Amino acid sequence: MIPLSARPLGNTGIRVSPLGLGTVKIGRDQGLKYPNRFKLPSDHEIRALFEEAKTLGINFIDTAPAYGTSEEKIGKLLLDRQDWIISTKVGEEFSAGESEFDFSGAHTRESVERSLRRLKTDYLDLVLIHSDGNDLDILEHTDCLDSLLRLKEEGLIRAVGMSTKTVEGGKRALALSDIAMVTYNSSHTEGSPVIDLARRTGKAIIVKKALNSGRIAREPGGNELALEFVLNKAGVSSVIVGTINPLHLRSNAIAVANFQAEGSSNPAPG
Ligand code: NAP
């Protein structure tokens, strides 16, 4: 297959592969809503997954402090850090089977400093606010974004944004920051106006749950149709698909490469 070609992440100056690797299942096996049970992969399996991703042209990896040991595993097992665009989050913590949220400025800074240590890096490419659903309230009534913007000024972060859960929050995140991460798939198109706004304003959209957390990919060829559906939407920079199965990773990358080879009419802005 032709390796995936990178594309602009809005106007951040960062280039990402159109398919990114989601890593919840690398570090956490509790409190998730996937249709199938799974076992956390071994270090050997994670390393092989990362190597396969790189071979396929994937340079974009998404993690979060709330994904259990995901950040630590990436710090330990991802080789050639400079070749990767790493996205992590702030605001949600997951311990003893429960999520807790803290969007204070002080916690935001501590969380970013901890991510730098866990990921064994001196900069983070993207940091997204991990919303609990109250997107607007977090953006307008907490110090979280201000704290991230200061960390960006200090050179510890290259771009900031929010993983959103509402349309109004997505639009506000685009007005105030670089990126919105939105849910978008054929069963959930509510995020469409947010993606349209990003296309008009040159901001970046990252799509999560393109396979509706795996439900869409249960039919043969379902992943191809789902990825084509998302990447056909003008304004989408990249789609993050979570997988711990190298065969699924390859199948998803082939679907995206075929889409690119057909000459998509959807250049991301930037
Ligand atoms: P998703 O990408 O729609 O679905 C992932 C599921 O699909 C996994 O269980 C995976 O299982 C399965 N899958 C992937 N490729 C497949 C294929 N070719 N054939 C069959 N099954 C396939 O949804 P998600 O995991 O909920 O979200 C993706 C990523 O987005 C996460 O990993 C995370 O990085 C990010 N995310 C962020 C937030 C947030 O910020 N609030 C929320 C949710 C997700 P296998 O492991 O068996 O392949």
mmCIF file of C-alpha atoms and ligand atoms in Angstrom:
data_model
loop_
_atom_site.group_PDB
_atom_site.id
_atom_site.type_symbol
_atom_site.label_atom_id
_atom_site.label_comp_id
_atom_site.label_asym_id
_atom_site.label_seq_id
_atom_site.Cartn_x
_atom_site.Cartn_y
_atom_site.Cartn_z
ATOM 1 C CA MET A 1 0.000 0.000 0.000
ATOM 2 C CA ILE A 2 1.019 3.642 -0.397
ATOM 3 C CA PRO A 3 1.979 5.042 3.028
ATOM 4 C CA LEU A 4 -0.359 7.681 4.380
ATOM 5 C CA SER A 5 0.616 11.243 3.565
ATOM 6 C CA ALA A 6 0.579 13.838 6.328
ATOM 7 C CA ARG A 7 -1.702 16.858 6.169
ATOM 8 C CA PRO A 8 -1.910 20.216 7.982
ATOM 9 C CA LEU A 9 -3.442 20.356 11.438
ATOM 10 C CA GLY A 10 -5.397 23.558 10.844
ATOM 11 C CA ASN A 11 -3.122 26.582 11.110
ATOM 12 C CA THR A 12 -0.856 25.139 13.827
ATOM 13 C CA GLY A 13 2.042 24.440 11.452
ATOM 14 C CA ILE A 14 1.921 20.789 12.561
ATOM 15 C CA ARG A 15 1.399 18.021 9.997
ATOM 16 C CA VAL A 16 -0.378 14.817 11.005
ATOM 17 C CA SER A 17 -1.293 11.591 9.283
ATOM 18 C CA PRO A 18 -5.007 11.467 8.386
ATOM 19 C CA LEU A 19 -5.275 8.377 10.632
ATOM 20 C CA GLY A 20 -4.044 8.566 14.219
ATOM 21 C CA LEU A 21 -3.676 5.875 16.864
ATOM 22 C CA GLY A 22 -5.940 6.061 19.918
ATOM 23 C CA THR A 23 -4.455 4.447 23.000
ATOM 24 C CA VAL A 24 -7.139 4.005 25.666
ATOM 25 C CA LYS A 25 -6.996 0.210 25.289
ATOM 26 C CA ILE A 26 -3.214 0.218 25.723
ATOM 27 C CA GLY A 27 -3.471 1.394 29.323
ATOM 28 C CA ARG A 28 -6.989 0.955 30.685
ATOM 29 C CA ASP A 29 -9.504 -1.897 30.725
ATOM 30 C CA GLN A 30 -12.087 -0.582 33.203
ATOM 31 C CA GLY A 31 -15.060 1.744 32.852
ATOM 32 C CA LEU A 32 -15.098 1.640 29.025
ATOM 33 C CA LYS A 33 -18.115 1.125 26.770
ATOM 34 C CA TYR A 34 -16.653 -1.113 24.069
ATOM 35 C CA PRO A 35 -18.890 -3.919 22.791
ATOM 36 C CA ASN A 36 -16.141 -6.586 23.237
ATOM 37 C CA ARG A 37 -14.011 -7.443 26.267
ATOM 38 C CA PHE A 38 -10.249 -7.242 25.869
ATOM 39 C CA LYS A 39 -6.970 -7.831 27.689
ATOM 40 C CA LEU A 40 -4.367 -5.077 28.094
ATOM 41 C CA PRO A 41 -1.536 -5.714 25.593
ATOM 42 C CA SER A 42 1.984 -6.647 26.731
ATOM 43 C CA ASP A 43 4.932 -4.288 26.212
ATOM 44 C CA HIS A 44 6.051 -6.529 23.343
ATOM 45 C CA GLU A 45 2.631 -6.227 21.663
ATOM 46 C CA ILE A 46 2.522 -2.449 22.170
ATOM 47 C CA ARG A 47 5.987 -2.014 20.677
ATOM 48 C CA ALA A 48 4.947 -4.089 17.641
ATOM 49 C CA LEU A 49 1.784 -1.973 17.268
ATOM 50 C CA PHE A 50 3.821 1.252 17.298
ATOM 51 C CA GLU A 51 6.281 -0.155 14.760
ATOM 52 C CA GLU A 52 3.418 -1.217 12.495
ATOM 53 C CA ALA A 53 1.855 2.241 12.809
ATOM 54 C CA LYS A 54 5.113 3.881 11.749
ATOM 55 C CA THR A 55 5.496 1.524 8.784
ATOM 56 C CA LEU A 56 1.989 2.470 7.658
ATOM 57 C CA GLY A 57 2.816 6.199 7.746
ATOM 58 C CA ILE A 58 0.963 6.978 10.974
ATOM 59 C CA ASN A 59 2.732 9.739 12.942
ATOM 60 C CA PHE A 60 -0.101 10.797 15.254
ATOM 61 C CA ILE A 61 -0.816 9.231 18.651
ATOM 62 C CA ASP A 62 -3.512 10.232 21.130
ATOM 63 C CA THR A 63 -3.343 9.586 24.860
ATOM 64 C CA ALA A 64 -4.545 11.047 28.169
ATOM 65 C CA PRO A 65 -3.819 10.828 31.895
ATOM 66 C CA ALA A 66 -7.277 9.222 32.182
ATOM 67 C CA TYR A 67 -6.179 6.286 29.999
ATOM 68 C CA GLY A 68 -4.534 4.344 32.852
ATOM 69 C CA THR A 69 -0.907 3.525 32.048
ATOM 70 C CA SER A 70 -1.143 4.719 28.407
ATOM 71 C CA GLU A 71 1.164 7.736 28.826
ATOM 72 C CA GLU A 72 3.800 5.671 30.672
ATOM 73 C CA LYS A 73 3.698 2.929 28.041
ATOM 74 C CA ILE A 74 4.161 5.474 25.251
ATOM 75 C CA GLY A 75 7.074 7.071 27.140
ATOM 76 C CA LYS A 76 8.688 3.663 27.541
ATOM 77 C CA LEU A 77 7.926 2.039 24.189
ATOM 78 C CA LEU A 78 7.588 4.704 21.480
ATOM 79 C CA LEU A 79 10.929 5.017 19.710
ATOM 80 C CA ASP A 80 12.031 8.118 17.743
ATOM 81 C CA ARG A 81 9.845 10.541 19.660
ATOM 82 C CA GLN A 82 10.776 13.360 17.259
ATOM 83 C CA ASP A 83 9.033 11.513 14.415
ATOM 84 C CA TRP A 84 5.686 11.512 16.253
ATOM 85 C CA ILE A 85 2.980 14.043 16.992
ATOM 86 C CA ILE A 86 1.824 13.265 20.536
ATOM 87 C CA SER A 87 -1.524 14.492 21.785
ATOM 88 C CA THR A 88 -2.458 14.235 25.451
ATOM 89 C CA LYS A 89 -5.117 15.807 27.671
ATOM 90 C CA VAL A 90 -5.781 17.526 30.989
ATOM 91 C CA GLY A 91 -8.711 17.665 33.373
ATOM 92 C CA GLU A 92 -9.789 14.043 33.772
ATOM 93 C CA GLU A 93 -8.168 11.599 36.163
ATOM 94 C CA PHE A 94 -9.172 7.941 36.373
ATOM 95 C CA SER A 95 -8.344 5.960 39.485
ATOM 96 C CA ALA A 96 -9.933 3.043 41.361
ATOM 97 C CA GLY A 97 -12.462 2.662 38.564
ATOM 98 C CA GLU A 98 -13.763 6.250 38.822
ATOM 99 C CA SER A 99 -13.282 9.434 36.791
ATOM 100 C CA GLU A 100 -12.624 12.702 38.593
ATOM 101 C CA PHE A 101 -12.311 16.119 36.999
ATOM 102 C CA ASP A 102 -10.169 19.131 37.923
ATOM 103 C CA PHE A 103 -9.977 22.077 35.519
ATOM 104 C CA SER A 104 -8.134 24.454 37.846
ATOM 105 C CA GLY A 105 -5.067 26.289 36.524
ATOM 106 C CA ALA A 106 -2.827 24.701 39.161
ATOM 107 C CA HIS A 107 -3.934 21.156 38.338
ATOM 108 C CA THR A 108 -3.597 21.856 34.604
ATOM 109 C CA ARG A 109 0.064 22.835 35.030
ATOM 110 C CA GLU A 110 0.797 19.865 37.306
ATOM 111 C CA SER A 111 -0.892 17.509 34.855
ATOM 112 C CA VAL A 112 1.132 18.814 31.888
ATOM 113 C CA GLU A 113 4.386 18.532 33.884
ATOM 114 C CA ARG A 114 3.458 14.943 34.826
ATOM 115 C CA SER A 115 2.639 14.111 31.173
ATOM 116 C CA LEU A 116 6.057 15.421 30.133
ATOM 117 C CA ARG A 117 7.697 13.100 32.694
ATOM 118 C CA ARG A 118 5.544 10.087 31.841
ATOM 119 C CA LEU A 119 5.986 10.555 28.100
ATOM 120 C CA LYS A 120 9.748 11.174 28.568
ATOM 121 C CA THR A 121 9.717 14.300 26.433
ATOM 122 C CA ASP A 122 10.478 18.000 26.861
ATOM 123 C CA TYR A 123 7.505 19.179 24.768
ATOM 124 C CA LEU A 124 3.963 18.071 23.988
ATOM 125 C CA ASP A 125 2.634 18.605 20.482
ATOM 126 C CA LEU A 126 -1.028 18.910 21.465
ATOM 127 C CA VAL A 127 -2.796 19.186 24.803
ATOM 128 C CA LEU A 128 -6.597 18.986 24.822
ATOM 129 C CA ILE A 129 -8.954 19.726 27.679
ATOM 130 C CA HIS A 130 -10.659 16.411 28.507
ATOM 131 C CA SER A 131 -14.213 17.662 28.892
ATOM 132 C CA ASP A 132 -16.686 16.148 31.357
ATOM 133 C CA GLY A 133 -19.535 17.399 29.153
ATOM 134 C CA ASN A 134 -19.684 20.974 30.481
ATOM 135 C CA ASP A 135 -17.597 22.350 27.622
ATOM 136 C CA LEU A 136 -18.720 25.981 27.760
ATOM 137 C CA ASP A 137 -18.485 26.188 31.531
ATOM 138 C CA ILE A 138 -14.920 24.815 31.486
ATOM 139 C CA LEU A 139 -13.858 27.198 28.713
ATOM 140 C CA GLU A 140 -15.465 30.290 30.202
ATOM 141 C CA HIS A 141 -15.387 29.780 33.974
ATOM 142 C CA THR A 142 -12.181 27.914 34.765
ATOM 143 C CA ASP A 143 -8.458 28.732 34.381
ATOM 144 C CA CYS A 144 -7.765 25.565 32.397
ATOM 145 C CA LEU A 145 -7.396 27.107 28.932
ATOM 146 C CA ASP A 146 -5.483 30.157 30.249
ATOM 147 C CA SER A 147 -3.052 27.809 31.941
ATOM 148 C CA LEU A 148 -2.591 25.806 28.716
ATOM 149 C CA LEU A 149 -2.041 28.990 26.714
ATOM 150 C CA ARG A 150 0.672 30.061 29.183
ATOM 151 C CA LEU A 151 2.348 26.659 28.860
ATOM 152 C CA LYS A 152 2.204 27.129 25.094
ATOM 153 C CA GLU A 153 3.893 30.535 25.420
ATOM 154 C CA GLU A 154 6.579 28.882 27.553
ATOM 155 C CA GLY A 155 7.278 26.434 24.725
ATOM 156 C CA LEU A 156 6.160 23.284 26.543
ATOM 157 C CA ILE A 157 3.135 22.780 24.255
ATOM 158 C CA ARG A 158 2.837 23.431 20.511
ATOM 159 C CA ALA A 159 -0.967 23.588 20.176
ATOM 160 C CA VAL A 160 -3.968 23.496 22.514
ATOM 161 C CA GLY A 161 -7.663 22.735 22.281
ATOM 162 C CA MET A 162 -10.500 20.729 23.725
ATOM 163 C CA SER A 163 -11.959 17.266 23.299
ATOM 164 C CA THR A 164 -15.558 18.452 23.204
ATOM 165 C CA LYS A 165 -18.943 16.902 23.871
ATOM 166 C CA THR A 166 -21.272 19.708 22.718
ATOM 167 C CA VAL A 167 -21.699 21.737 19.534
ATOM 168 C CA GLU A 168 -21.549 25.067 21.373
ATOM 169 C CA GLY A 169 -18.418 23.924 23.204
ATOM 170 C CA GLY A 170 -16.806 22.848 19.939
ATOM 171 C CA LYS A 171 -17.464 26.233 18.361
ATOM 172 C CA ARG A 172 -16.160 28.099 21.425
ATOM 173 C CA ALA A 173 -13.061 25.893 21.564
ATOM 174 C CA LEU A 174 -12.314 26.805 17.932
ATOM 175 C CA ALA A 175 -12.740 30.522 18.694
ATOM 176 C CA LEU A 176 -10.415 30.409 21.725
ATOM 177 C CA SER A 177 -7.848 27.761 20.769
ATOM 178 C CA ASP A 178 -6.293 25.783 17.908
ATOM 179 C CA ILE A 179 -8.231 22.517 17.847
ATOM 180 C CA ALA A 180 -11.502 20.802 18.640
ATOM 181 C CA MET A 181 -11.738 17.030 18.936
ATOM 182 C CA VAL A 182 -15.288 15.973 18.055
ATOM 183 C CA THR A 183 -17.290 12.775 17.785
ATOM 184 C CA TYR A 184 -18.352 12.223 14.186
ATOM 185 C CA ASN A 185 -19.685 9.074 12.509
ATOM 186 C CA SER A 186 -22.696 8.053 10.434
ATOM 187 C CA SER A 187 -24.776 7.538 13.611
ATOM 188 C CA HIS A 188 -23.590 10.777 15.262
ATOM 189 C CA THR A 189 -23.340 13.762 12.927
ATOM 190 C CA GLU A 190 -24.181 16.421 15.530
ATOM 191 C CA GLY A 191 -20.594 17.728 15.335
ATOM 192 C CA SER A 192 -21.027 18.695 11.675
ATOM 193 C CA PRO A 193 -21.458 22.480 12.283
ATOM 194 C CA VAL A 194 -18.269 22.504 14.362
ATOM 195 C CA ILE A 195 -16.335 20.887 11.515
ATOM 196 C CA ASP A 196 -17.852 23.375 9.040
ATOM 197 C CA LEU A 197 -16.728 26.268 11.264
ATOM 198 C CA ALA A 198 -13.191 24.894 11.424
ATOM 199 C CA ARG A 199 -13.087 24.626 7.634
ATOM 200 C CA ARG A 200 -14.152 28.269 7.282
ATOM 201 C CA THR A 201 -11.730 29.585 9.912
ATOM 202 C CA GLY A 202 -8.651 27.436 9.275
ATOM 203 C CA LYS A 203 -8.810 25.731 12.675
ATOM 204 C CA ALA A 204 -8.145 22.031 13.236
ATOM 205 C CA ILE A 205 -10.600 19.172 13.740
ATOM 206 C CA ILE A 206 -9.638 15.776 15.060
ATOM 207 C CA VAL A 207 -12.390 13.166 14.961
ATOM 208 C CA LYS A 208 -12.866 10.606 17.758
ATOM 209 C CA LYS A 209 -15.185 7.570 17.755
ATOM 210 C CA ALA A 210 -15.271 7.344 13.941
ATOM 211 C CA LEU A 211 -16.189 3.665 14.320
ATOM 212 C CA ASN A 212 -18.724 4.455 17.061
ATOM 213 C CA SER A 213 -16.355 2.764 19.528
ATOM 214 C CA GLY A 214 -16.096 -0.325 17.283
ATOM 215 C CA ARG A 215 -19.806 -0.905 16.669
ATOM 216 C CA ILE A 216 -19.661 0.252 13.034
ATOM 217 C CA ALA A 217 -16.653 -1.947 12.226
ATOM 218 C CA ARG A 218 -18.396 -5.194 13.219
ATOM 219 C CA GLU A 219 -19.733 -5.718 9.672
ATOM 220 C CA PRO A 220 -17.179 -6.762 6.977
ATOM 221 C CA GLY A 221 -15.910 -3.580 5.300
ATOM 222 C CA GLY A 222 -17.629 -1.437 7.935
ATOM 223 C CA ASN A 223 -14.374 0.266 8.900
ATOM 224 C CA GLU A 224 -13.723 1.315 5.294
ATOM 225 C CA LEU A 225 -17.156 2.884 4.875
ATOM 226 C CA ALA A 226 -16.899 4.576 8.274
ATOM 227 C CA LEU A 227 -13.468 6.079 7.608
ATOM 228 C CA GLU A 228 -14.499 7.239 4.151
ATOM 229 C CA PHE A 229 -17.601 8.845 5.661
ATOM 230 C CA VAL A 230 -15.478 10.871 8.101
ATOM 231 C CA LEU A 231 -12.663 11.807 5.746
ATOM 232 C CA ASN A 232 -15.147 12.940 3.091
ATOM 233 C CA LYS A 233 -16.199 15.675 5.470
ATOM 234 C CA ALA A 234 -14.286 18.840 4.528
ATOM 235 C CA GLY A 235 -12.458 20.324 7.497
ATOM 236 C CA VAL A 236 -11.382 17.068 9.187
ATOM 237 C CA SER A 237 -7.606 17.002 9.680
ATOM 238 C CA SER A 238 -7.267 13.527 11.152
ATOM 239 C CA VAL A 239 -9.303 10.690 12.581
ATOM 240 C CA ILE A 240 -8.111 8.966 15.745
ATOM 241 C CA VAL A 241 -9.073 5.281 15.781
ATOM 242 C CA GLY A 242 -8.406 3.255 18.895
ATOM 243 C CA THR A 243 -7.063 -0.248 18.314
ATOM 244 C CA ILE A 244 -4.725 -2.757 19.912
ATOM 245 C CA ASN A 245 -5.016 -5.144 16.965
ATOM 246 C CA PRO A 246 -2.267 -4.678 14.316
ATOM 247 C CA LEU A 247 -4.488 -6.276 11.653
ATOM 248 C CA HIS A 248 -7.228 -3.744 12.351
ATOM 249 C CA LEU A 249 -4.637 -0.968 12.285
ATOM 250 C CA ARG A 250 -3.401 -2.092 8.870
ATOM 251 C CA SER A 251 -6.924 -2.505 7.513
ATOM 252 C CA ASN A 252 -7.827 1.017 8.683
ATOM 253 C CA ALA A 253 -4.635 2.474 7.186
ATOM 254 C CA ILE A 254 -5.285 0.728 3.852
ATOM 255 C CA ALA A 255 -8.827 2.135 3.819
ATOM 256 C CA VAL A 256 -7.493 5.660 4.403
ATOM 257 C CA ALA A 257 -4.654 5.239 1.865
ATOM 258 C CA ASN A 258 -7.154 4.047 -0.778
ATOM 259 C CA PHE A 259 -9.300 7.063 0.000
ATOM 260 C CA GLN A 260 -6.288 9.364 -0.437
ATOM 261 C CA ALA A 261 -5.216 7.601 -3.631
ATOM 262 C CA GLU A 262 -8.668 8.152 -5.139
ATOM 263 C CA GLY A 263 -7.893 11.875 -4.776
ATOM 264 C CA SER A 264 -10.131 13.066 -1.980
ATOM 265 C CA SER A 265 -11.778 16.422 -2.558
ATOM 266 C CA ASN A 266 -11.366 17.179 1.118
ATOM 267 C CA PRO A 267 -8.142 19.003 1.844
ATOM 268 C CA ALA A 268 -7.998 19.912 5.515
ATOM 269 C CA PRO A 269 -7.590 23.638 6.108
ATOM 270 C CA GLY A 270 -4.218 25.146 6.846
HETATM 271 P P1 NAP B 1 -13.389 4.095 17.848
HETATM 272 O O1 NAP B 1 -12.073 4.483 17.326
HETATM 273 O O2 NAP B 1 -14.621 4.441 17.103
HETATM 274 O O3 NAP B 1 -13.419 2.511 18.067
HETATM 275 C C1 NAP B 1 -12.393 1.797 18.633
HETATM 276 C C2 NAP B 1 -12.820 0.335 18.695
HETATM 277 O O4 NAP B 1 -12.970 -0.149 17.377
HETATM 278 C C3 NAP B 1 -11.830 -0.542 19.413
HETATM 279 O O5 NAP B 1 -12.500 -1.334 20.355
HETATM 280 C C4 NAP B 1 -11.239 -1.405 18.301
HETATM 281 O O6 NAP B 1 -11.045 -2.736 18.727
HETATM 282 C C5 NAP B 1 -12.274 -1.361 17.217
HETATM 283 N N1 NAP B 1 -11.685 -1.353 15.885
HETATM 284 C C6 NAP B 1 -10.757 -0.473 15.394
HETATM 285 N N2 NAP B 1 -10.476 -0.773 14.117
HETATM 286 C C7 NAP B 1 -11.228 -1.867 13.794
HETATM 287 C C8 NAP B 1 -11.356 -2.659 12.617
HETATM 288 N N3 NAP B 1 -10.660 -2.395 11.508
HETATM 289 N N4 NAP B 1 -12.213 -3.717 12.644
HETATM 290 C C9 NAP B 1 -12.919 -4.012 13.748
HETATM 291 N N5 NAP B 1 -12.835 -3.299 14.905
HETATM 292 C C10 NAP B 1 -11.993 -2.229 14.921
HETATM 293 O O7 NAP B 1 -13.674 4.682 19.308
HETATM 294 P P2 NAP B 1 -12.878 4.979 20.639
HETATM 295 O O8 NAP B 1 -11.840 3.963 20.931
HETATM 296 O O9 NAP B 1 -13.924 5.232 21.645
HETATM 297 O O10 NAP B 1 -12.134 6.323 20.323
HETATM 298 C C11 NAP B 1 -10.923 6.347 19.584
HETATM 299 C C12 NAP B 1 -9.859 7.143 20.292
HETATM 300 O O11 NAP B 1 -10.313 8.492 20.454
HETATM 301 C C13 NAP B 1 -9.525 6.643 21.683
HETATM 302 O O12 NAP B 1 -8.566 5.616 21.682
HETATM 303 C C14 NAP B 1 -8.986 7.908 22.287
HETATM 304 O O13 NAP B 1 -7.626 8.078 21.919
HETATM 305 C C15 NAP B 1 -9.865 8.975 21.672
HETATM 306 N N6 NAP B 1 -11.035 9.305 22.519
HETATM 307 C C16 NAP B 1 -11.038 10.435 23.187
HETATM 308 C C17 NAP B 1 -12.096 10.760 23.994
HETATM 309 C C18 NAP B 1 -12.073 12.032 24.715
HETATM 310 O O14 NAP B 1 -11.124 12.755 24.606
HETATM 311 N N7 NAP B 1 -13.101 12.375 25.449
HETATM 312 C C19 NAP B 1 -13.187 9.937 24.119
HETATM 313 C C20 NAP B 1 -13.167 8.799 23.433
HETATM 314 C C21 NAP B 1 -12.094 8.495 22.626
HETATM 315 P P3 NAP B 1 -9.640 -3.505 18.450
HETATM 316 O O15 NAP B 1 -8.710 -3.038 19.520
HETATM 317 O O16 NAP B 1 -10.040 -4.944 18.568
HETATM 318 O O17 NAP B 1 -9.214 -3.131 17.069
#
